[in-house]
Coordinates of C-alpha atoms in Angstrom, one line a residue:
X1 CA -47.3 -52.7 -91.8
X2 CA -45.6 -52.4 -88.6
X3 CA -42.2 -50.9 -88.0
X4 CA -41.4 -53.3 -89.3
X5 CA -40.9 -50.9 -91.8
X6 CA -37.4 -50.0 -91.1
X7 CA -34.6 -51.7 -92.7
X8 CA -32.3 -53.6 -90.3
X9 CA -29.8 -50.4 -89.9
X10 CA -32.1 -48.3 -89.1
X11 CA -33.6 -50.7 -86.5
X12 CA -29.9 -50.6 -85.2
X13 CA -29.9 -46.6 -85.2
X14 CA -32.9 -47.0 -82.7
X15 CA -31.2 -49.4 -80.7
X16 CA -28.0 -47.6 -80.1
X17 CA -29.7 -44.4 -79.2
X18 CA -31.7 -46.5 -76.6
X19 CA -29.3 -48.0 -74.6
X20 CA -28.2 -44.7 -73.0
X21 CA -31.5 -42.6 -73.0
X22 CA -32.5 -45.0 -69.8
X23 CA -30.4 -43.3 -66.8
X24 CA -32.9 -40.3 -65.4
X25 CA -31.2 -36.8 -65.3
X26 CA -30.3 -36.2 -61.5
X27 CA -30.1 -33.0 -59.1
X28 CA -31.5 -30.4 -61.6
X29 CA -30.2 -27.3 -61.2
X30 CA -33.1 -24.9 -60.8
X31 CA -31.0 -21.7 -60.9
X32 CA -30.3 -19.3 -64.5
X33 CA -27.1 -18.1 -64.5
X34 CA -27.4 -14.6 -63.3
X35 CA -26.5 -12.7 -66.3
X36 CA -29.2 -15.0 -68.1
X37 CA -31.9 -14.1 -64.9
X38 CA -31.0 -10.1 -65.5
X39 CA -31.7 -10.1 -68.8
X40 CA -35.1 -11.5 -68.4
X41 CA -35.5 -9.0 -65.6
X42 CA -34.7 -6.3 -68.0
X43 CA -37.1 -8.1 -70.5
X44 CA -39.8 -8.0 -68.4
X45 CA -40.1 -11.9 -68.5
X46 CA -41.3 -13.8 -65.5
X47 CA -39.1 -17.2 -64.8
X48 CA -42.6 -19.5 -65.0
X49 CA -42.8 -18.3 -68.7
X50 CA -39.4 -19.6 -69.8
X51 CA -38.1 -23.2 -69.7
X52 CA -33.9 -23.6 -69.8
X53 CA -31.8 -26.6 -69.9
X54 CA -27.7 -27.0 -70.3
X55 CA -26.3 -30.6 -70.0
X56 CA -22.8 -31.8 -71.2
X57 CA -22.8 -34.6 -73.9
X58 CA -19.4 -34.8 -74.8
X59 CA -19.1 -38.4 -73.3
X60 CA -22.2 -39.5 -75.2
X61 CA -24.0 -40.7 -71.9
X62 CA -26.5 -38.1 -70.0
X63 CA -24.9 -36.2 -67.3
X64 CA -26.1 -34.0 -64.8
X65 CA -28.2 -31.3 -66.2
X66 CA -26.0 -27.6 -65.2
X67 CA -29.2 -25.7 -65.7
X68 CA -33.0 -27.7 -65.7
X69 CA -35.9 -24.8 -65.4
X70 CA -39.4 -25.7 -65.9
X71 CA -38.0 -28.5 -67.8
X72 CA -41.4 -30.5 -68.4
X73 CA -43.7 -27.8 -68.9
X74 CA -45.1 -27.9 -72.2
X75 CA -43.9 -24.2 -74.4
X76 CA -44.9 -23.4 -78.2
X77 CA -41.3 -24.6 -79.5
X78 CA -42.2 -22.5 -82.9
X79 CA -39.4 -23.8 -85.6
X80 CA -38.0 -25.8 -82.9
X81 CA -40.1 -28.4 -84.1
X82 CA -38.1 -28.2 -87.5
X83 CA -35.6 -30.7 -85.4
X84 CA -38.0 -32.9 -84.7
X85 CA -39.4 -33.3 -88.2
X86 CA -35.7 -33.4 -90.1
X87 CA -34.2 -35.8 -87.4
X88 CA -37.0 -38.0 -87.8
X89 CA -36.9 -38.0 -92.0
X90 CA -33.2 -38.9 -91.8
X91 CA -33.6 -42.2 -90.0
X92 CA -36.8 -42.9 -91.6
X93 CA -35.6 -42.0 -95.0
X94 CA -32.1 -41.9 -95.3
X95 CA -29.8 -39.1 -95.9
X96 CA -29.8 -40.1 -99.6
X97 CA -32.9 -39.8 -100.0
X98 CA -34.6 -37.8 -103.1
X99 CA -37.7 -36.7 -104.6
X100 CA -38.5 -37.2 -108.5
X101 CA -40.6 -34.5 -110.7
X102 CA -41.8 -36.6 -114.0
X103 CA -42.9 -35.2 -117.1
X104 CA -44.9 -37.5 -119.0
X105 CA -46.7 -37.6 -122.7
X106 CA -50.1 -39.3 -123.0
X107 CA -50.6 -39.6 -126.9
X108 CA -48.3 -40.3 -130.2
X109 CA -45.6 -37.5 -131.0
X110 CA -44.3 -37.4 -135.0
X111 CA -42.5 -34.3 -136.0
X112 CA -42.0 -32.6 -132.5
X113 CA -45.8 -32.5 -132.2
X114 CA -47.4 -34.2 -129.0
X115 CA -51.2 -35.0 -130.3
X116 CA -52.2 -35.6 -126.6
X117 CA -51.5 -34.5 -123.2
X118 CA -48.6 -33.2 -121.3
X119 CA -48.6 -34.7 -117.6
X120 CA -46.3 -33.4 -114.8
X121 CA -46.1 -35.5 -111.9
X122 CA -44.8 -34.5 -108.5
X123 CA -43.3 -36.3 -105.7
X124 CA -43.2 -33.4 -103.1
X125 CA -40.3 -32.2 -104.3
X126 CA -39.5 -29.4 -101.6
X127 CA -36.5 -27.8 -103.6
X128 CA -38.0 -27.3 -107.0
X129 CA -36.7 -24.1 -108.3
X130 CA -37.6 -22.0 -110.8
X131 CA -34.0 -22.9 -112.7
X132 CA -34.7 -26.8 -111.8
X133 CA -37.7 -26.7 -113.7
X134 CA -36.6 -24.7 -116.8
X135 CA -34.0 -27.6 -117.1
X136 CA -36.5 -30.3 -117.0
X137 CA -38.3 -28.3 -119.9
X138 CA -35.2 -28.1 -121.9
X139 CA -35.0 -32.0 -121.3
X140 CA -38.5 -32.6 -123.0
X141 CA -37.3 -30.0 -126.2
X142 CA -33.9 -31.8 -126.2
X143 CA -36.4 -34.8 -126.9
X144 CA -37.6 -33.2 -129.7
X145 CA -41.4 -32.0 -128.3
X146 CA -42.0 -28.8 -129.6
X147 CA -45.8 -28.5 -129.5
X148 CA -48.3 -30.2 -127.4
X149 CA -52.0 -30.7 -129.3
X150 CA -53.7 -31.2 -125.5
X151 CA -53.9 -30.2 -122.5
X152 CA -51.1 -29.1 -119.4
X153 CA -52.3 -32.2 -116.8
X154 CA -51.0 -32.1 -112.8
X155 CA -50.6 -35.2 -111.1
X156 CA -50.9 -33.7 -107.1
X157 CA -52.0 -36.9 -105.8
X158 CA -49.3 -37.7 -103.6
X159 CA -50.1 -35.5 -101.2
X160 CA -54.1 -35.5 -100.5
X161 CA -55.7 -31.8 -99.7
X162 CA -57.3 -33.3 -96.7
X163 CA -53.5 -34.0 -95.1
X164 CA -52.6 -30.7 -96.2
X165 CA -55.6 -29.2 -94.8
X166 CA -55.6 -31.3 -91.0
X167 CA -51.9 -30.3 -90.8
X168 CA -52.4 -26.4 -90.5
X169 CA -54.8 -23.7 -91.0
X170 CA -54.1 -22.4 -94.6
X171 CA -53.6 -18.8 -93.3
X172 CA -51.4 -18.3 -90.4
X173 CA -52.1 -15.0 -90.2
X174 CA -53.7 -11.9 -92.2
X175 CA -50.6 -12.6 -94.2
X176 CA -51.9 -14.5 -96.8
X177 CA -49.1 -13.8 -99.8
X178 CA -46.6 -13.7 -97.0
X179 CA -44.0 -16.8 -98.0
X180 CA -44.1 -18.0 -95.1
X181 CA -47.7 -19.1 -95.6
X182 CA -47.3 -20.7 -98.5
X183 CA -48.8 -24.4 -98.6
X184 CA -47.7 -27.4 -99.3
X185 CA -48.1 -29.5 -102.4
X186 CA -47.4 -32.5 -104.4
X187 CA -46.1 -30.1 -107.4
X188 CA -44.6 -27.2 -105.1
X189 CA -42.4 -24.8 -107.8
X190 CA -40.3 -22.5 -106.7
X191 CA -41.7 -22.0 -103.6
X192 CA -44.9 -20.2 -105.1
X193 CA -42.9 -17.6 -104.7
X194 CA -42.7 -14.2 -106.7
X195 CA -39.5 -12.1 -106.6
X196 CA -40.7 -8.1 -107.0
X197 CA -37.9 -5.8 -107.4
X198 CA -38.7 -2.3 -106.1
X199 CA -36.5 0.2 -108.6
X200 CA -37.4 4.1 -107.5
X201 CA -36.9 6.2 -110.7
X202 CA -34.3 9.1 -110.5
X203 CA -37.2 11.2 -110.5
X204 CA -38.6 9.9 -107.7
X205 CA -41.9 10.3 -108.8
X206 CA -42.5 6.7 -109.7
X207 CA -41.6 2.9 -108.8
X208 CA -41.1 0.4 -111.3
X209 CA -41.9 -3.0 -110.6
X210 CA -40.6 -5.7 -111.7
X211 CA -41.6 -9.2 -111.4
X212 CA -39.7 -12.9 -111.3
X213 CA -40.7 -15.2 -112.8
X214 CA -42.9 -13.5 -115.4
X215 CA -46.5 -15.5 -114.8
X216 CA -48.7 -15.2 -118.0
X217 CA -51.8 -15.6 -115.7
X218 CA -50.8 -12.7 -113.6
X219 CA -50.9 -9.3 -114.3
X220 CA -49.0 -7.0 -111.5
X221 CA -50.9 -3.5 -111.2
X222 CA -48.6 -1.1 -109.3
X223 CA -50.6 1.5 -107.6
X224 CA -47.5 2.2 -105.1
X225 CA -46.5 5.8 -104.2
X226 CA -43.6 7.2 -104.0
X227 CA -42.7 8.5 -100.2
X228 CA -41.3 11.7 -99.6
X229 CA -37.7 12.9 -100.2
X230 CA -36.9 12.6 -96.0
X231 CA -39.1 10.0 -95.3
X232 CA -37.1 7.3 -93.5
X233 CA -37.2 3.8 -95.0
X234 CA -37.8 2.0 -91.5
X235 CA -39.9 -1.1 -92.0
X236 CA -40.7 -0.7 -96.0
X237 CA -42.8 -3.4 -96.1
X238 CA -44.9 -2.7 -93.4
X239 CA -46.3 0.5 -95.6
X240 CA -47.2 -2.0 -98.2
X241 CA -50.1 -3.6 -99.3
X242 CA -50.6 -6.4 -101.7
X243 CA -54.0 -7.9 -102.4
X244 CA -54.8 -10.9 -105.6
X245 CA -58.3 -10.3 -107.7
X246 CA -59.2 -12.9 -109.5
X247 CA -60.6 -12.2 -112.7
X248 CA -62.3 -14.3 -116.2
X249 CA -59.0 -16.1 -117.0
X250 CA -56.5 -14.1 -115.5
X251 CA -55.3 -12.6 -112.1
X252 CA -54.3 -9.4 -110.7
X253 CA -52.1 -8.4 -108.1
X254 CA -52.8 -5.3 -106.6
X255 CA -50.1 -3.5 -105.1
X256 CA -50.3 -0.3 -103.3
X257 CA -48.5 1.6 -100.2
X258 CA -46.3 4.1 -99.8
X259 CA -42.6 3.3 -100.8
X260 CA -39.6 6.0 -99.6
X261 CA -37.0 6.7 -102.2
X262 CA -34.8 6.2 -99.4
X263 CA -34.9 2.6 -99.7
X264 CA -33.8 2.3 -102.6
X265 CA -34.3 -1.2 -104.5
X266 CA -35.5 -3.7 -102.2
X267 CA -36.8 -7.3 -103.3
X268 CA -40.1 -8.3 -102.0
X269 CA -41.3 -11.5 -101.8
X270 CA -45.1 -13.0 -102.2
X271 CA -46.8 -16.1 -102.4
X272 CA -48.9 -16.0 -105.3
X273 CA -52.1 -17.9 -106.9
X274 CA -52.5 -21.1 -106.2
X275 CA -50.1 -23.8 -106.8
X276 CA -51.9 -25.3 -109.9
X277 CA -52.0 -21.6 -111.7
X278 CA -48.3 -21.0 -110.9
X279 CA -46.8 -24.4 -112.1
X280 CA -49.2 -23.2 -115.3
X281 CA -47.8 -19.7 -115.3
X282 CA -44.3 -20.6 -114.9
X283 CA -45.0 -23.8 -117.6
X284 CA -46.5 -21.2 -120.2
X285 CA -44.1 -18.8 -120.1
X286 CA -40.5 -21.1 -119.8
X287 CA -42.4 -23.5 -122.6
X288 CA -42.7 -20.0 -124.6
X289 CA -39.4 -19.0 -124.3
X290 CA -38.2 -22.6 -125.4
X291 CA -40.1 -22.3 -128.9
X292 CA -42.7 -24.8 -127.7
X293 CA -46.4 -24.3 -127.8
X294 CA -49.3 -25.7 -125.8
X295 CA -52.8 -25.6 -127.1
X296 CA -54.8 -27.1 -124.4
X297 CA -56.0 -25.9 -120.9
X298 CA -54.8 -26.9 -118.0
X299 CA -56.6 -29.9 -115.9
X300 CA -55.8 -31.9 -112.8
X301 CA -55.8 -35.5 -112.8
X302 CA -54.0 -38.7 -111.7
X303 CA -51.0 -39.8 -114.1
X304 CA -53.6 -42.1 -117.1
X305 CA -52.3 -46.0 -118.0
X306 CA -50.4 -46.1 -121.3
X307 CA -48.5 -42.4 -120.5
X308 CA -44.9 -42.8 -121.3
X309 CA -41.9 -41.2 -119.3
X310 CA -40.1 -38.4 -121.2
X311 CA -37.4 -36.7 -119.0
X312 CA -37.6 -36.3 -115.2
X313 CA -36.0 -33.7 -112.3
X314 CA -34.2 -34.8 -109.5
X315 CA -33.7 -33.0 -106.3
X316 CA -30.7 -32.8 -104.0
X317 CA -30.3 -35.3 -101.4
X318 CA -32.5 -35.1 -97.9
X319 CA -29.0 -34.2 -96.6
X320 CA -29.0 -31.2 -98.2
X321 CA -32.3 -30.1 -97.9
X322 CA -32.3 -30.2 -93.9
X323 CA -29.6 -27.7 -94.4
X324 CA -32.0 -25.3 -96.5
X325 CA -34.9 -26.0 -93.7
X326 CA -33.0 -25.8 -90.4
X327 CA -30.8 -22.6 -91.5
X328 CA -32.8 -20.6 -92.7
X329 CA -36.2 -22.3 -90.9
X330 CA -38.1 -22.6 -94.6
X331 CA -41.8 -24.1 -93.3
X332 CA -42.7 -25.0 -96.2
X333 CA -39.8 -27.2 -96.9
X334 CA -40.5 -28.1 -93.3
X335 CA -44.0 -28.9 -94.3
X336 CA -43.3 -31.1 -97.5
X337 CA -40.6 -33.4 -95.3
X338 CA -43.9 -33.9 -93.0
X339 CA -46.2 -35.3 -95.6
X340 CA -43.4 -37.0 -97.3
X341 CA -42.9 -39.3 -94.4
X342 CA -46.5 -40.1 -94.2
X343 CA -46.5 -41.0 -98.1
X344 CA -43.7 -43.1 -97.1
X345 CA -45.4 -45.1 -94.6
X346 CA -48.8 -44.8 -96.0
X347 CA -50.2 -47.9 -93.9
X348 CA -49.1 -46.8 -90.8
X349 CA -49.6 -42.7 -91.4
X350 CA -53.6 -43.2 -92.0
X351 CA -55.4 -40.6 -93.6
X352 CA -55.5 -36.7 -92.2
X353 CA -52.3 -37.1 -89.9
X354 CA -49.4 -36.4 -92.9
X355 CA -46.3 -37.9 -91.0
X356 CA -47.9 -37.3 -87.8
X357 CA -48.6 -40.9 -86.6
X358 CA -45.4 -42.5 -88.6
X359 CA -43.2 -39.9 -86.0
X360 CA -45.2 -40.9 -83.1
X361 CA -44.3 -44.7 -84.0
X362 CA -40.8 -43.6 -84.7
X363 CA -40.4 -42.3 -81.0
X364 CA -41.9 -45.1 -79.4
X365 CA -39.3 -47.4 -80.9
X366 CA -36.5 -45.1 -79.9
X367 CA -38.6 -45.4 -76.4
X368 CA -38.8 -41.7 -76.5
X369 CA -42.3 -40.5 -75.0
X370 CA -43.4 -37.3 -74.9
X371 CA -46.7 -37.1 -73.7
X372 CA -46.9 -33.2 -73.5
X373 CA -46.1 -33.2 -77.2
X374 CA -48.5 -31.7 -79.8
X375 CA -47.7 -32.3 -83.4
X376 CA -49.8 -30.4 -86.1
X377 CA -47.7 -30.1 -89.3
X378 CA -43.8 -30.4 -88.3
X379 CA -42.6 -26.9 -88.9
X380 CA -43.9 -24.8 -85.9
X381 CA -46.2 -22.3 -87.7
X382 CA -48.8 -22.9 -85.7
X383 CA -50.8 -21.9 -82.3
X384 CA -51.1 -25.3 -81.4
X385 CA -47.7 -27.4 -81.6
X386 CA -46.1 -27.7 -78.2
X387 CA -43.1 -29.2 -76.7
X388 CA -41.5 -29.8 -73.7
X389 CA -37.8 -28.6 -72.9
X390 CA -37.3 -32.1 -71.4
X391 CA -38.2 -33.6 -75.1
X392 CA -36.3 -31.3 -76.9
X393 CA -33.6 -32.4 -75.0
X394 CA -33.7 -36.5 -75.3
X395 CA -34.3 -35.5 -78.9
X396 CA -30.8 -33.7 -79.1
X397 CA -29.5 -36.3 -77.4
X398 CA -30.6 -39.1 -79.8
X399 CA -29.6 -37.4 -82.6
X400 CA -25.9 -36.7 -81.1
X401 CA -26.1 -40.5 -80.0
X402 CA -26.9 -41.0 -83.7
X403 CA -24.3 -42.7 -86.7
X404 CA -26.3 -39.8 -88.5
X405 CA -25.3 -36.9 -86.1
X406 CA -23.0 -35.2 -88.6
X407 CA -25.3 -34.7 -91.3
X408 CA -28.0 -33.4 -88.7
X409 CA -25.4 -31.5 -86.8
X410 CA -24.7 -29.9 -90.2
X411 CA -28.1 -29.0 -90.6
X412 CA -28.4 -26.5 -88.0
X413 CA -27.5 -22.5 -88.0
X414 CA -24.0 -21.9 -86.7
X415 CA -23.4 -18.9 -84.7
X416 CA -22.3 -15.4 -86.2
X417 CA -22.0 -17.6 -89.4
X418 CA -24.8 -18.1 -91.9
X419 CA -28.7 -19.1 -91.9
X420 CA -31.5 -17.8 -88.6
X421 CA -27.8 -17.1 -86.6
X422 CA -25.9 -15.3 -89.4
X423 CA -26.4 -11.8 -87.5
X424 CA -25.8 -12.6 -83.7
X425 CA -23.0 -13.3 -81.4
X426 CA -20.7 -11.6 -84.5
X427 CA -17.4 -10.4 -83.4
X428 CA -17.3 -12.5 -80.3
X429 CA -15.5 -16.0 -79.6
X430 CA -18.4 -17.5 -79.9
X431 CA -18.8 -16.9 -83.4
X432 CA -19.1 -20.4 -85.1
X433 CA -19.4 -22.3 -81.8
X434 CA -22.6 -22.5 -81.5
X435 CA -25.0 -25.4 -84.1
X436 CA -28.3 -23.7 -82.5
X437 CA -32.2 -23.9 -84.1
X438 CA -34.0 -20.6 -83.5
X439 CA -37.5 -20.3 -83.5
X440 CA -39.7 -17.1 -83.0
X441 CA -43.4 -16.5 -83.6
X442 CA -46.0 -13.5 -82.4
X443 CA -45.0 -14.0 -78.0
X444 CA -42.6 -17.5 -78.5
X445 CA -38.7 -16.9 -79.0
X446 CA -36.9 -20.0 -78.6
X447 CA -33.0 -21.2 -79.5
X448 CA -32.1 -25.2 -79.1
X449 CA -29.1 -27.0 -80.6
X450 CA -25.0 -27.7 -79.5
X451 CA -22.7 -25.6 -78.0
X452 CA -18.7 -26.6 -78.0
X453 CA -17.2 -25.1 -74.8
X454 CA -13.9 -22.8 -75.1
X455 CA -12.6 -26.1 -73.3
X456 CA -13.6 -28.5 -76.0
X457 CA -16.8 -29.9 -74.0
X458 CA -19.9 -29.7 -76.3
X459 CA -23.2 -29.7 -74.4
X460 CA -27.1 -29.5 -75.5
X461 CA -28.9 -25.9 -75.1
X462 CA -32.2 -25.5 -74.7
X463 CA -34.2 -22.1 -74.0
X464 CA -37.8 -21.7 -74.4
X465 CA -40.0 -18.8 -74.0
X466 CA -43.8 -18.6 -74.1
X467 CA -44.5 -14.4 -73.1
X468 CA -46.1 -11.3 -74.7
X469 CA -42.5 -9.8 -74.2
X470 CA -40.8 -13.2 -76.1
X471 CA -39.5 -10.9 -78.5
X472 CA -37.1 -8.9 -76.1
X473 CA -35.3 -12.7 -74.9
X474 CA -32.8 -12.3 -77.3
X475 CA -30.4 -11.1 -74.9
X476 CA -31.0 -13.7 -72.4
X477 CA -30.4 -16.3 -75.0
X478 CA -27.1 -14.9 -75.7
X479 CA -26.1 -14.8 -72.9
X480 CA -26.8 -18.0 -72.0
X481 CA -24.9 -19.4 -75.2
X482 CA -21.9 -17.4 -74.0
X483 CA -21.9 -18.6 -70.3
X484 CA -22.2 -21.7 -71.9
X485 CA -19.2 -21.0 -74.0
X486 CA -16.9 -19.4 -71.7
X487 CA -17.7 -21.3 -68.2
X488 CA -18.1 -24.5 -69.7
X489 CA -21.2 -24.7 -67.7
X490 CA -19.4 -25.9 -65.1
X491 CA -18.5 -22.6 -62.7
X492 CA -21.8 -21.7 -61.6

């Protein structure tokens, strides 16, 4: 089907934001403020490698641009692209919008005993938790299951591994149990995350290790040493290791390093297994703990006719989610928002893409083209994604155009106050002034989002930058927020 696919209010969303995207931004202003141009000097950052733009939008219509630099040159946005891909799900889905996790019984159950199979079903539910999950097993023992005479069977199908696969390299890095490379999946639990608390014994001879949630298909071997007495903690993780080894029926994570007593206890975060063995690890042990039993292995397959509906998870409106994405820039919430929208629109998202093509449709109605524009899986961990500081902009500017502005507005880190922004501008009148998306990757640093003036203006900030030295822009993007802030824009 056509886009034809929106409802009628959404067609009028489209239609509002169009009728003042038309007028062309006139007289850029080609010069950075010059306590933004020092601190790229001091950076060592040429002016060709960053890409600025300032423009009031406190009267809804464009206006002249205060700053426009390099504004059409395509830049790696990094998590920038997080606003494209949670602007886009709440007109195409709907603030309200929720995702369903299903538990399902394929059999006959007398006396609390299932003599059949267990089937999970997942939506892409990108804010399953650990605790979410432990209440929807306490739903099926509140319904009297107790033991289950078959098999554990994963429904993944919503999401199809080739999407998954097209839409990013598995491995960003040669940080494979890093979080933030976690994939994702149909039946994503608790981020595939495990929580390791470092505890240093009094001693200080040893370090115990302790794990969250406890998988029964993962055994944790700590070969970690202790550093010594003066050793300073400075980046702890970087002096660790952790490697899986897969094994008959079980895995082990190796961990090894050197760990200062200095630190302390420090939580460290992995991405463990793959998703199938940790929705079995977590299901084994929480099913344990709840009395129940399961005799069978696990399998994947798609849910069987005849399987009846036993209890069911919701998860928190799309309203809230964009929060957990955009704050604290979670790619693979990101990346579950992305392939939701293609199984949304499934005729017009065609197979490989995720929600690729059905935001690429989405623009063109909202006549928004960006031709520079490469989209791989909506979340900016990747090489390849780029966008242009011109886009970034219209895209602001639809969204502030939008009836759905507040809850995207919402969405976004505010400065000095909580999420990606919690730690800068503190201390400073700026604090809490500033709704900005930051995005940083290996040579890309990059801040975009509202700033309201000390004069009650609010304007769209954009600042882009594609350099080996990326990582020392900081400075120049605070200071660009704060001339922002206290000039208004408007005094040169």
């Amino acid at each position: 089907m056509a886009i034809s696919f929106l409802s009628a209010w959404r067609i009028l969303l489209s239609l509002t934001a169009c009728i003042t995207l038309a007028p062309a931004l006139a007289q850029p202003v080609e010069r950075l403020p010059s306590t933004v141009a020092r601190a790229l000097q001091t950076a060592g950052i040429p002016k060709q490698n960053v890409a600025v733009i300032v423009q009031d939008v406190t009267d809804g219509a464009p206006s002249k641009p205060h700053v426009r630099v390099n504004p059409t040159q395509a830049f790696n946005p990094a998590s920038l692209m997080k606003l494209l891909t949670t602007y886009a799900a709440l007109e195409l889905l709907g603030p309200g919008y929720t995702w369903k996790t299903e538990a399902w019984i394929h059999g006959k159950v007398s006396g609390g005993v299932l003599q059949g199979d267990l089937v999970l079903k997942g939506s892409g539910d990108p804010k399953l938790t650990f605790e979410q999950f432990w209440l929807l097993l306490r739903q099926l023992r509140a319904r009297g299951l107790r033991e289950i005479h078959g098999d554990l069977v994963l429904d993944r199908s919503r999401f199809d591994n080739a999407s998954i696969n097209a839409s990013s390299a598995e491995i960003f890095d040669d940080q494979p149990l890093r979080p933030y490379n976690v994939t994702p999946d149909a039946l994503l639990l608790n981020f595939k995350t495990l929580r390791l608390q470092l505890m240093p014994n009094p001693d200080n001879q040893t370090l115990v290790v302790l794990g969250e949630p406890q998988l029964v298909n993962l055994d944790i071997i700590n070969l970690i040493r202790p550093g010594t007495l003066n050793q300073d903690c400075g980046n702890w993780k970087d002096a660790l290791h952790a490697e899986l080894s897969s094994g008959n029926q079980r895995t082990q994570l190796l961990l090894s390093g050197v760990y200062p007593p200095s630190c302390g206890e420090k939580i460290w975060h992995l991405g463990v297994l793959s998703h199938p063995q940790y929705v079995e690890g977590v299901f084994r042990q929480l099913w344990q703990d709840l009395g129940g039993t399961l005799t069978g292995s696990l399998r994947e397959a798609t849910l069987p006719a005849g399987a009846q509906l036993l209890a069911s998870s919701v998860s928190p409106p799309l309203s809230e989610v964009l929060r957990d994405i955009n704050k604290f820039s979670n790619n693979v919430m990101a990346r579950q928002l992305f392939l939701t929208i293609g199984a949304e629109y499934p005729a017009i998202a065609g197979r490989n893409e995720g929600g690729a093509k059905v935001i690429r449709t989405w623009l063109q109605e909202k006549q928004l083209d960006f031709p520079e524009m490469v989209l791989e899986n909506g979340s900016g961990l990747s090489r390849h994604e780029r966008l242009s500081a011109d886009s970034l902009t219209r895209l602001l500017l639809a969204a502030w155009q939008s009836p759905l502005m507040p809850e995207f507005l919402a969405s976004l880190p505010l400065s000095a106050i909580d999420g990606t922004m919690k730690h800068r501008l503190n201390l400073q009148a700026l604090a809490g002034q500033a709704h900005v998306k930051t995005g940083s990757l290996e040579g890309v640093k990059t801040i975009a989002g509202y700033v309201h003036d000390q004069s009650g203006r609010w304007h769209i900030v954009v600042f882009l930058v594609n350099h080996a030295n990326a990582a020392a822009a900081q400075p120049a993007q605070d200071a660009l927020l704060r001339w922002v802030y206290n000039r208004g824009a408007r005094g040169g």
